């Protein structure tokens, strides 16, 4: 039983991190570079990932995969972890630039890329529809809370432009893909084979490209700096957040695939987008990058352990 659970956890996590480490190797050998990462991120975010979300959601009956209790659990859990990270940051951080990067790195996970890959490995293609619904819930929350985290600690409360935030959320390609898929899902409208196959090709680009780009974008040069804050944020993201979120989900009655998707959402390492936003908005980009790097590497072990324990207690 123990051995089979360990093998299952390894089979879910290992393929994802093999591709990530391939990205690291390709970067070190000069086969890919920063320009590749930038262009790949744009292709994945604007084309491939929206295509995958549309593909998965358009073929799923929405009333069977969207549960109000799941929405409520995800929203409340993210808000609680955001507030917890905010309180901890006030204790650990003495600079507003550090606080913003710390808060965002503690709650914003890489579910869109790494989480989707893990869901597919664990449950197969048919589970990606449920994962896409969770992604549609958390994307607006991530964007709004990230802007607040990166502006308020810098004493720029008056510069928070909520209209601009809402516009950014409304024009997010992932949100638009969800909205476009809704009629096909609600009214069971079939796609013409030509369009269906084209979307399938685009969707297939998502995970390989994104994981290689993720690996090649990780930088080890500044990892020794900001160690205290980096470790603290990583512990919050990879240990405290999944423990709190999964415990709440279990108490709420979630089991099997639904619980597994929520686990991957809570336990995913910090998203690279947190580094990009920190740089653009004047926060501590170096700290944000360190949190992404350390949490991504550490998640190889925390994700494996989490899957093993959930399987051991028959929750997964």
PDB file of C-alpha atoms in Angstrom, residues 49-302:
ATOM      1  CA  UNK A  49      -3.788  28.319 -22.514  1.00  0.00           C
ATOM      2  CA  UNK A  50      -7.039  30.087 -23.518  1.00  0.00           C
ATOM      3  CA  UNK A  51      -7.441  27.449 -26.251  1.00  0.00           C
ATOM      4  CA  UNK A  52      -7.024  24.682 -23.675  1.00  0.00           C
ATOM      5  CA  UNK A  53      -9.542  26.288 -21.319  1.00  0.00           C
ATOM      6  CA  UNK A  54     -12.051  26.750 -24.156  1.00  0.00           C
ATOM      7  CA  UNK A  55     -11.514  23.171 -25.333  1.00  0.00           C
ATOM      8  CA  UNK A  56     -12.080  21.668 -21.902  1.00  0.00           C
ATOM      9  CA  UNK A  57     -15.007  23.839 -20.806  1.00  0.00           C
ATOM     10  CA  UNK A  58     -16.935  23.859 -24.081  1.00  0.00           C
ATOM     11  CA  UNK A  59     -17.321  20.081 -23.951  1.00  0.00           C
ATOM     12  CA  UNK A  60     -18.355  19.900 -20.286  1.00  0.00           C
ATOM     13  CA  UNK A  61     -21.901  20.388 -18.927  1.00  0.00           C
ATOM     14  CA  UNK A  62     -21.327  23.357 -16.632  1.00  0.00           C
ATOM     15  CA  UNK A  63     -23.999  22.429 -14.104  1.00  0.00           C
ATOM     16  CA  UNK A  64     -22.177  19.164 -13.415  1.00  0.00           C
ATOM     17  CA  UNK A  65     -18.741  20.641 -12.698  1.00  0.00           C
ATOM     18  CA  UNK A  66     -19.535  24.000 -11.036  1.00  0.00           C
ATOM     19  CA  UNK A  67     -20.522  23.681  -7.390  1.00  0.00           C
ATOM     20  CA  UNK A  68     -21.327  26.774  -5.270  1.00  0.00           C
ATOM     21  CA  UNK A  69     -19.682  25.169  -2.241  1.00  0.00           C
ATOM     22  CA  UNK A  70     -16.434  24.784  -4.196  1.00  0.00           C
ATOM     23  CA  UNK A  71     -16.531  28.416  -5.321  1.00  0.00           C
ATOM     24  CA  UNK A  72     -17.164  29.588  -1.754  1.00  0.00           C
ATOM     25  CA  UNK A  73     -14.371  27.419  -0.349  1.00  0.00           C
ATOM     26  CA  UNK A  74     -11.820  28.663  -2.887  1.00  0.00           C
ATOM     27  CA  UNK A  75     -12.714  32.344  -2.423  1.00  0.00           C
ATOM     28  CA  UNK A  76     -12.715  32.234   1.387  1.00  0.00           C
ATOM     29  CA  UNK A  77      -9.487  30.211   1.537  1.00  0.00           C
ATOM     30  CA  UNK A  78      -7.622  32.628  -0.732  1.00  0.00           C
ATOM     31  CA  UNK A  79      -8.853  35.650   1.230  1.00  0.00           C
ATOM     32  CA  UNK A  80      -7.840  34.044   4.535  1.00  0.00           C
ATOM     33  CA  UNK A  81      -4.351  33.215   3.243  1.00  0.00           C
ATOM     34  CA  UNK A  82      -3.986  36.704   1.790  1.00  0.00           C
ATOM     35  CA  UNK A  83      -4.824  38.268   5.167  1.00  0.00           C
ATOM     36  CA  UNK A  84      -2.536  35.815   6.974  1.00  0.00           C
ATOM     37  CA  UNK A  85       0.349  36.671   4.633  1.00  0.00           C
ATOM     38  CA  UNK A  86      -0.370  40.366   5.152  1.00  0.00           C
ATOM     39  CA  UNK A  87      -0.149  39.992   8.945  1.00  0.00           C
ATOM     40  CA  UNK A  88       3.054  37.928   8.767  1.00  0.00           C
ATOM     41  CA  UNK A  89       4.606  40.454   6.365  1.00  0.00           C
ATOM     42  CA  UNK A  90       4.016  43.264   8.873  1.00  0.00           C
ATOM     43  CA  UNK A  91       6.038  41.262  11.383  1.00  0.00           C
ATOM     44  CA  UNK A  92       8.882  40.130   9.101  1.00  0.00           C
ATOM     45  CA  UNK A  93       9.227  42.932   6.534  1.00  0.00           C
ATOM     46  CA  UNK A  94      10.503  46.423   7.272  1.00  0.00           C
ATOM     47  CA  UNK A  95      10.343  47.736   3.708  1.00  0.00           C
ATOM     48  CA  UNK A  96       7.162  48.253   1.690  1.00  0.00           C
ATOM     49  CA  UNK A  97       8.846  46.818  -1.410  1.00  0.00           C
ATOM     50  CA  UNK A  98       9.601  43.608   0.484  1.00  0.00           C
ATOM     51  CA  UNK A  99       6.072  43.361   1.891  1.00  0.00           C
ATOM     52  CA  UNK A 100       4.400  43.432  -1.513  1.00  0.00           C
ATOM     53  CA  UNK A 101       6.653  40.742  -2.977  1.00  0.00           C
ATOM     54  CA  UNK A 102       6.342  38.620   0.173  1.00  0.00           C
ATOM     55  CA  UNK A 103       2.542  38.785   0.326  1.00  0.00           C
ATOM     56  CA  UNK A 104       2.060  37.975  -3.346  1.00  0.00           C
ATOM     57  CA  UNK A 105       4.603  35.158  -3.247  1.00  0.00           C
ATOM     58  CA  UNK A 106       2.836  33.608  -0.267  1.00  0.00           C
ATOM     59  CA  UNK A 107      -0.609  33.191  -1.806  1.00  0.00           C
ATOM     60  CA  UNK A 108      -0.416  33.342  -5.620  1.00  0.00           C
ATOM     61  CA  UNK A 109       0.112  29.854  -7.039  1.00  0.00           C
ATOM     62  CA  UNK A 110       1.123  28.554 -10.454  1.00  0.00           C
ATOM     63  CA  UNK A 111      -2.080  26.550 -10.948  1.00  0.00           C
ATOM     64  CA  UNK A 112      -2.568  27.565 -14.589  1.00  0.00           C
ATOM     65  CA  UNK A 113       0.575  25.761 -15.725  1.00  0.00           C
ATOM     66  CA  UNK A 114       2.001  23.421 -13.121  1.00  0.00           C
ATOM     67  CA  UNK A 115      -1.360  22.705 -11.513  1.00  0.00           C
ATOM     68  CA  UNK A 116      -2.987  21.808 -14.834  1.00  0.00           C
ATOM     69  CA  UNK A 117      -0.117  19.454 -15.667  1.00  0.00           C
ATOM     70  CA  UNK A 118      -0.467  17.697 -12.318  1.00  0.00           C
ATOM     71  CA  UNK A 119      -4.250  17.405 -12.646  1.00  0.00           C
ATOM     72  CA  UNK A 120      -3.860  15.787 -16.060  1.00  0.00           C
ATOM     73  CA  UNK A 121      -1.211  13.370 -14.795  1.00  0.00           C
ATOM     74  CA  UNK A 122      -3.322  12.398 -11.791  1.00  0.00           C
ATOM     75  CA  UNK A 123      -6.797  12.157 -13.322  1.00  0.00           C
ATOM     76  CA  UNK A 124      -6.451  12.357 -17.096  1.00  0.00           C
ATOM     77  CA  UNK A 125      -7.679  14.818 -19.717  1.00  0.00           C
ATOM     78  CA  UNK A 126     -11.281  14.553 -18.538  1.00  0.00           C
ATOM     79  CA  UNK A 127     -10.409  16.312 -15.255  1.00  0.00           C
ATOM     80  CA  UNK A 128      -9.141  19.488 -16.939  1.00  0.00           C
ATOM     81  CA  UNK A 129     -12.667  20.873 -17.248  1.00  0.00           C
ATOM     82  CA  UNK A 130     -12.991  20.983 -13.469  1.00  0.00           C
ATOM     83  CA  UNK A 131      -9.510  22.498 -13.212  1.00  0.00           C
ATOM     84  CA  UNK A 132     -10.457  25.190 -15.732  1.00  0.00           C
ATOM     85  CA  UNK A 133     -13.454  26.167 -13.604  1.00  0.00           C
ATOM     86  CA  UNK A 134     -11.230  26.561 -10.536  1.00  0.00           C
ATOM     87  CA  UNK A 135      -8.781  28.614 -12.616  1.00  0.00           C
ATOM     88  CA  UNK A 136     -11.600  30.894 -13.766  1.00  0.00           C
ATOM     89  CA  UNK A 137     -12.494  31.505 -10.115  1.00  0.00           C
ATOM     90  CA  UNK A 138      -8.991  32.272  -8.874  1.00  0.00           C
ATOM     91  CA  UNK A 139      -7.644  34.366 -11.772  1.00  0.00           C
ATOM     92  CA  UNK A 140      -9.667  37.531 -10.980  1.00  0.00           C
ATOM     93  CA  UNK A 141      -8.967  37.095  -7.263  1.00  0.00           C
ATOM     94  CA  UNK A 142      -5.233  36.700  -7.865  1.00  0.00           C
ATOM     95  CA  UNK A 143      -5.095  39.792 -10.071  1.00  0.00           C
ATOM     96  CA  UNK A 144      -7.044  42.051  -7.720  1.00  0.00           C
ATOM     97  CA  UNK A 145      -5.289  40.937  -4.524  1.00  0.00           C
ATOM     98  CA  UNK A 146      -1.865  41.119  -6.190  1.00  0.00           C
ATOM     99  CA  UNK A 147      -2.391  44.757  -7.159  1.00  0.00           C
ATOM    100  CA  UNK A 148      -3.495  45.568  -3.603  1.00  0.00           C
ATOM    101  CA  UNK A 149      -0.493  43.715  -2.151  1.00  0.00           C
ATOM    102  CA  UNK A 150       1.963  45.561  -4.385  1.00  0.00           C
ATOM    103  CA  UNK A 151       0.532  49.061  -3.904  1.00  0.00           C
ATOM    104  CA  UNK A 152      -0.781  49.486  -0.355  1.00  0.00           C
ATOM    105  CA  UNK A 153       2.537  48.613   1.393  1.00  0.00           C
ATOM    106  CA  UNK A 154       4.208  51.331  -0.680  1.00  0.00           C
ATOM    107  CA  UNK A 155       1.791  53.873   0.801  1.00  0.00           C
ATOM    108  CA  UNK A 156       0.126  54.316  -2.590  1.00  0.00           C
ATOM    109  CA  UNK A 157      -3.434  53.636  -1.499  1.00  0.00           C
ATOM    110  CA  UNK A 158      -4.711  56.629  -3.471  1.00  0.00           C
ATOM    111  CA  UNK A 159      -3.129  55.303  -6.649  1.00  0.00           C
ATOM    112  CA  UNK A 160      -5.117  52.071  -6.671  1.00  0.00           C
ATOM    113  CA  UNK A 161      -7.254  52.330  -9.790  1.00  0.00           C
ATOM    114  CA  UNK A 162     -10.042  49.825  -9.314  1.00  0.00           C
ATOM    115  CA  UNK A 163     -11.597  50.608 -12.686  1.00  0.00           C
ATOM    116  CA  UNK A 164      -8.299  49.772 -14.341  1.00  0.00           C
ATOM    117  CA  UNK A 165      -8.029  46.574 -12.290  1.00  0.00           C
ATOM    118  CA  UNK A 166     -11.518  45.475 -13.318  1.00  0.00           C
ATOM    119  CA  UNK A 167     -10.741  46.285 -16.956  1.00  0.00           C
ATOM    120  CA  UNK A 168      -7.584  44.179 -16.773  1.00  0.00           C
ATOM    121  CA  UNK A 169      -9.520  41.279 -15.280  1.00  0.00           C
ATOM    122  CA  UNK A 170     -12.334  41.571 -17.834  1.00  0.00           C
ATOM    123  CA  UNK A 171      -9.904  41.535 -20.768  1.00  0.00           C
ATOM    124  CA  UNK A 172      -7.803  38.679 -19.397  1.00  0.00           C
ATOM    125  CA  UNK A 173      -7.512  36.048 -22.194  1.00  0.00           C
ATOM    126  CA  UNK A 174      -8.275  33.247 -19.739  1.00  0.00           C
ATOM    127  CA  UNK A 175     -11.483  34.929 -18.593  1.00  0.00           C
ATOM    128  CA  UNK A 176     -12.471  35.621 -22.215  1.00  0.00           C
ATOM    129  CA  UNK A 177     -11.890  31.955 -23.078  1.00  0.00           C
ATOM    130  CA  UNK A 178     -14.203  30.972 -20.237  1.00  0.00           C
ATOM    131  CA  UNK A 179     -16.923  33.366 -21.418  1.00  0.00           C
ATOM    132  CA  UNK A 180     -16.644  32.126 -25.011  1.00  0.00           C
ATOM    133  CA  UNK A 181     -16.949  28.518 -23.843  1.00  0.00           C
ATOM    134  CA  UNK A 182     -20.054  29.118 -21.717  1.00  0.00           C
ATOM    135  CA  UNK A 183     -22.671  28.977 -24.536  1.00  0.00           C
ATOM    136  CA  UNK A 184     -21.179  25.743 -25.901  1.00  0.00           C
ATOM    137  CA  UNK A 185     -21.243  24.216 -22.422  1.00  0.00           C
ATOM    138  CA  UNK A 186     -24.666  25.452 -21.308  1.00  0.00           C
ATOM    139  CA  UNK A 187     -26.510  24.628 -24.534  1.00  0.00           C
ATOM    140  CA  UNK A 188     -24.464  21.572 -25.538  1.00  0.00           C
ATOM    141  CA  UNK A 189     -23.424  23.115 -28.873  1.00  0.00           C
ATOM    142  CA  UNK A 190     -20.965  20.890 -30.790  1.00  0.00           C
ATOM    143  CA  UNK A 191     -17.911  22.405 -32.442  1.00  0.00           C
ATOM    144  CA  UNK A 192     -17.280  21.819 -36.142  1.00  0.00           C
ATOM    145  CA  UNK A 193     -14.455  19.241 -36.512  1.00  0.00           C
ATOM    146  CA  UNK A 194     -12.219  21.772 -38.294  1.00  0.00           C
ATOM    147  CA  UNK A 195     -12.378  24.234 -35.385  1.00  0.00           C
ATOM    148  CA  UNK A 196     -12.267  21.473 -32.796  1.00  0.00           C
ATOM    149  CA  UNK A 197      -9.055  19.997 -34.221  1.00  0.00           C
ATOM    150  CA  UNK A 198      -7.443  23.423 -34.614  1.00  0.00           C
ATOM    151  CA  UNK A 199      -8.177  24.256 -30.988  1.00  0.00           C
ATOM    152  CA  UNK A 200      -6.830  20.853 -29.987  1.00  0.00           C
ATOM    153  CA  UNK A 201      -3.505  21.619 -31.702  1.00  0.00           C
ATOM    154  CA  UNK A 202      -3.228  24.974 -29.916  1.00  0.00           C
ATOM    155  CA  UNK A 203      -4.183  23.476 -26.559  1.00  0.00           C
ATOM    156  CA  UNK A 204      -1.523  20.782 -26.939  1.00  0.00           C
ATOM    157  CA  UNK A 205       1.166  23.490 -27.024  1.00  0.00           C
ATOM    158  CA  UNK A 206       0.334  24.758 -23.558  1.00  0.00           C
ATOM    159  CA  UNK A 207       1.992  22.495 -21.025  1.00  0.00           C
ATOM    160  CA  UNK A 208       5.242  21.528 -22.831  1.00  0.00           C
ATOM    161  CA  UNK A 209       5.992  25.127 -23.831  1.00  0.00           C
ATOM    162  CA  UNK A 210       5.030  26.572 -20.467  1.00  0.00           C
ATOM    163  CA  UNK A 211       7.020  24.055 -18.413  1.00  0.00           C
ATOM    164  CA  UNK A 212      10.170  24.464 -20.529  1.00  0.00           C
ATOM    165  CA  UNK A 213       9.809  28.239 -20.243  1.00  0.00           C
ATOM    166  CA  UNK A 214       9.299  27.955 -16.487  1.00  0.00           C
ATOM    167  CA  UNK A 215      12.496  25.956 -16.087  1.00  0.00           C
ATOM    168  CA  UNK A 216      14.574  28.184 -18.335  1.00  0.00           C
ATOM    169  CA  UNK A 217      13.417  31.330 -16.533  1.00  0.00           C
ATOM    170  CA  UNK A 218      14.559  30.187 -13.070  1.00  0.00           C
ATOM    171  CA  UNK A 219      17.666  32.055 -11.931  1.00  0.00           C
ATOM    172  CA  UNK A 220      19.992  30.818  -9.176  1.00  0.00           C
ATOM    173  CA  UNK A 221      22.224  33.916  -9.045  1.00  0.00           C
ATOM    174  CA  UNK A 222      20.495  35.797  -6.208  1.00  0.00           C
ATOM    175  CA  UNK A 223      19.164  32.856  -4.212  1.00  0.00           C
ATOM    176  CA  UNK A 224      21.363  33.656  -1.178  1.00  0.00           C
ATOM    177  CA  UNK A 225      19.798  37.070  -0.755  1.00  0.00           C
ATOM    178  CA  UNK A 226      16.572  37.640   1.196  1.00  0.00           C
ATOM    179  CA  UNK A 227      16.814  34.089   2.553  1.00  0.00           C
ATOM    180  CA  UNK A 228      14.645  34.671   5.624  1.00  0.00           C
ATOM    181  CA  UNK A 229      11.734  36.156   3.694  1.00  0.00           C
ATOM    182  CA  UNK A 230      12.103  33.663   0.852  1.00  0.00           C
ATOM    183  CA  UNK A 231      11.933  30.677   3.196  1.00  0.00           C
ATOM    184  CA  UNK A 232       9.020  32.141   5.167  1.00  0.00           C
ATOM    185  CA  UNK A 233       6.978  32.824   2.020  1.00  0.00           C
ATOM    186  CA  UNK A 234       7.762  29.356   0.675  1.00  0.00           C
ATOM    187  CA  UNK A 235       6.592  27.713   3.912  1.00  0.00           C
ATOM    188  CA  UNK A 236       3.339  29.671   3.813  1.00  0.00           C
ATOM    189  CA  UNK A 237       2.738  28.790   0.163  1.00  0.00           C
ATOM    190  CA  UNK A 238       3.735  25.118   0.199  1.00  0.00           C
ATOM    191  CA  UNK A 239       2.899  24.018   3.749  1.00  0.00           C
ATOM    192  CA  UNK A 240       0.444  26.291   5.546  1.00  0.00           C
ATOM    193  CA  UNK A 241      -1.793  27.119   2.579  1.00  0.00           C
ATOM    194  CA  UNK A 242      -2.350  23.521   1.398  1.00  0.00           C
ATOM    195  CA  UNK A 243      -2.825  22.281   4.972  1.00  0.00           C
ATOM    196  CA  UNK A 244      -5.466  24.914   5.713  1.00  0.00           C
ATOM    197  CA  UNK A 245      -7.137  24.656   2.306  1.00  0.00           C
ATOM    198  CA  UNK A 246      -7.239  20.860   2.156  1.00  0.00           C
ATOM    199  CA  UNK A 247      -8.421  20.583   5.769  1.00  0.00           C
ATOM    200  CA  UNK A 248     -11.287  22.958   4.978  1.00  0.00           C
ATOM    201  CA  UNK A 249     -12.095  21.009   1.800  1.00  0.00           C
ATOM    202  CA  UNK A 250     -12.152  17.679   3.656  1.00  0.00           C
ATOM    203  CA  UNK A 251     -14.427  19.127   6.353  1.00  0.00           C
ATOM    204  CA  UNK A 252     -16.676  20.470   3.582  1.00  0.00           C
ATOM    205  CA  UNK A 253     -17.027  16.940   2.224  1.00  0.00           C
ATOM    206  CA  UNK A 254     -14.814  17.063  -0.870  1.00  0.00           C
ATOM    207  CA  UNK A 255     -13.172  13.800  -1.874  1.00  0.00           C
ATOM    208  CA  UNK A 256     -11.487  12.172  -4.854  1.00  0.00           C
ATOM    209  CA  UNK A 257     -10.961  14.230  -7.995  1.00  0.00           C
ATOM    210  CA  UNK A 258     -12.584  17.392  -6.620  1.00  0.00           C
ATOM    211  CA  UNK A 259     -10.334  17.338  -3.566  1.00  0.00           C
ATOM    212  CA  UNK A 260      -7.307  16.546  -5.728  1.00  0.00           C
ATOM    213  CA  UNK A 261      -7.907  19.583  -7.947  1.00  0.00           C
ATOM    214  CA  UNK A 262      -8.263  21.801  -4.872  1.00  0.00           C
ATOM    215  CA  UNK A 263      -5.060  20.330  -3.416  1.00  0.00           C
ATOM    216  CA  UNK A 264      -3.104  21.150  -6.572  1.00  0.00           C
ATOM    217  CA  UNK A 265      -4.524  24.678  -6.517  1.00  0.00           C
ATOM    218  CA  UNK A 266      -3.530  25.262  -2.887  1.00  0.00           C
ATOM    219  CA  UNK A 267      -0.173  23.439  -3.088  1.00  0.00           C
ATOM    220  CA  UNK A 268       1.135  24.822  -6.402  1.00  0.00           C
ATOM    221  CA  UNK A 269       4.366  26.840  -6.066  1.00  0.00           C
ATOM    222  CA  UNK A 270       4.419  30.596  -6.523  1.00  0.00           C
ATOM    223  CA  UNK A 271       3.501  31.791 -10.013  1.00  0.00           C
ATOM    224  CA  UNK A 272       6.108  33.444 -12.230  1.00  0.00           C
ATOM    225  CA  UNK A 273       3.540  36.190 -12.831  1.00  0.00           C
ATOM    226  CA  UNK A 274       4.227  37.364  -9.270  1.00  0.00           C
ATOM    227  CA  UNK A 275       7.824  38.172 -10.244  1.00  0.00           C
ATOM    228  CA  UNK A 276       6.724  40.024 -13.380  1.00  0.00           C
ATOM    229  CA  UNK A 277       4.146  42.097 -11.484  1.00  0.00           C
ATOM    230  CA  UNK A 278       6.608  42.880  -8.687  1.00  0.00           C
ATOM    231  CA  UNK A 279       9.143  44.188 -11.203  1.00  0.00           C
ATOM    232  CA  UNK A 280       6.603  46.279 -13.098  1.00  0.00           C
ATOM    233  CA  UNK A 281       4.962  47.781 -10.007  1.00  0.00           C
ATOM    234  CA  UNK A 282       8.113  48.787  -8.138  1.00  0.00           C
ATOM    235  CA  UNK A 283       8.213  46.005  -5.558  1.00  0.00           C
ATOM    236  CA  UNK A 284      11.241  43.844  -4.687  1.00  0.00           C
ATOM    237  CA  UNK A 285      11.652  41.864  -7.897  1.00  0.00           C
ATOM    238  CA  UNK A 286      14.697  40.003  -6.593  1.00  0.00           C
ATOM    239  CA  UNK A 287      12.754  38.691  -3.591  1.00  0.00           C
ATOM    240  CA  UNK A 288       9.800  37.774  -5.802  1.00  0.00           C
ATOM    241  CA  UNK A 289      12.100  35.840  -8.138  1.00  0.00           C
ATOM    242  CA  UNK A 290      13.742  34.015  -5.227  1.00  0.00           C
ATOM    243  CA  UNK A 291      10.344  32.942  -3.885  1.00  0.00           C
ATOM    244  CA  UNK A 292       9.366  31.599  -7.322  1.00  0.00           C
ATOM    245  CA  UNK A 293      12.631  29.666  -7.593  1.00  0.00           C
ATOM    246  CA  UNK A 294      12.720  28.164  -4.095  1.00  0.00           C
ATOM    247  CA  UNK A 295       9.005  27.328  -3.982  1.00  0.00           C
ATOM    248  CA  UNK A 296       9.172  25.648  -7.396  1.00  0.00           C
ATOM    249  CA  UNK A 297      12.104  23.437  -6.378  1.00  0.00           C
ATOM    250  CA  UNK A 298      10.680  22.670  -2.927  1.00  0.00           C
ATOM    251  CA  UNK A 299       7.265  21.815  -4.369  1.00  0.00           C
ATOM    252  CA  UNK A 300       8.782  18.708  -5.960  1.00  0.00           C
ATOM    253  CA  UNK A 301       8.912  17.263  -2.449  1.00  0.00           C
ATOM    254  CA  UNK A 302       5.843  18.893  -0.857  1.00  0.00           C
TER     255      UNK A 302
END
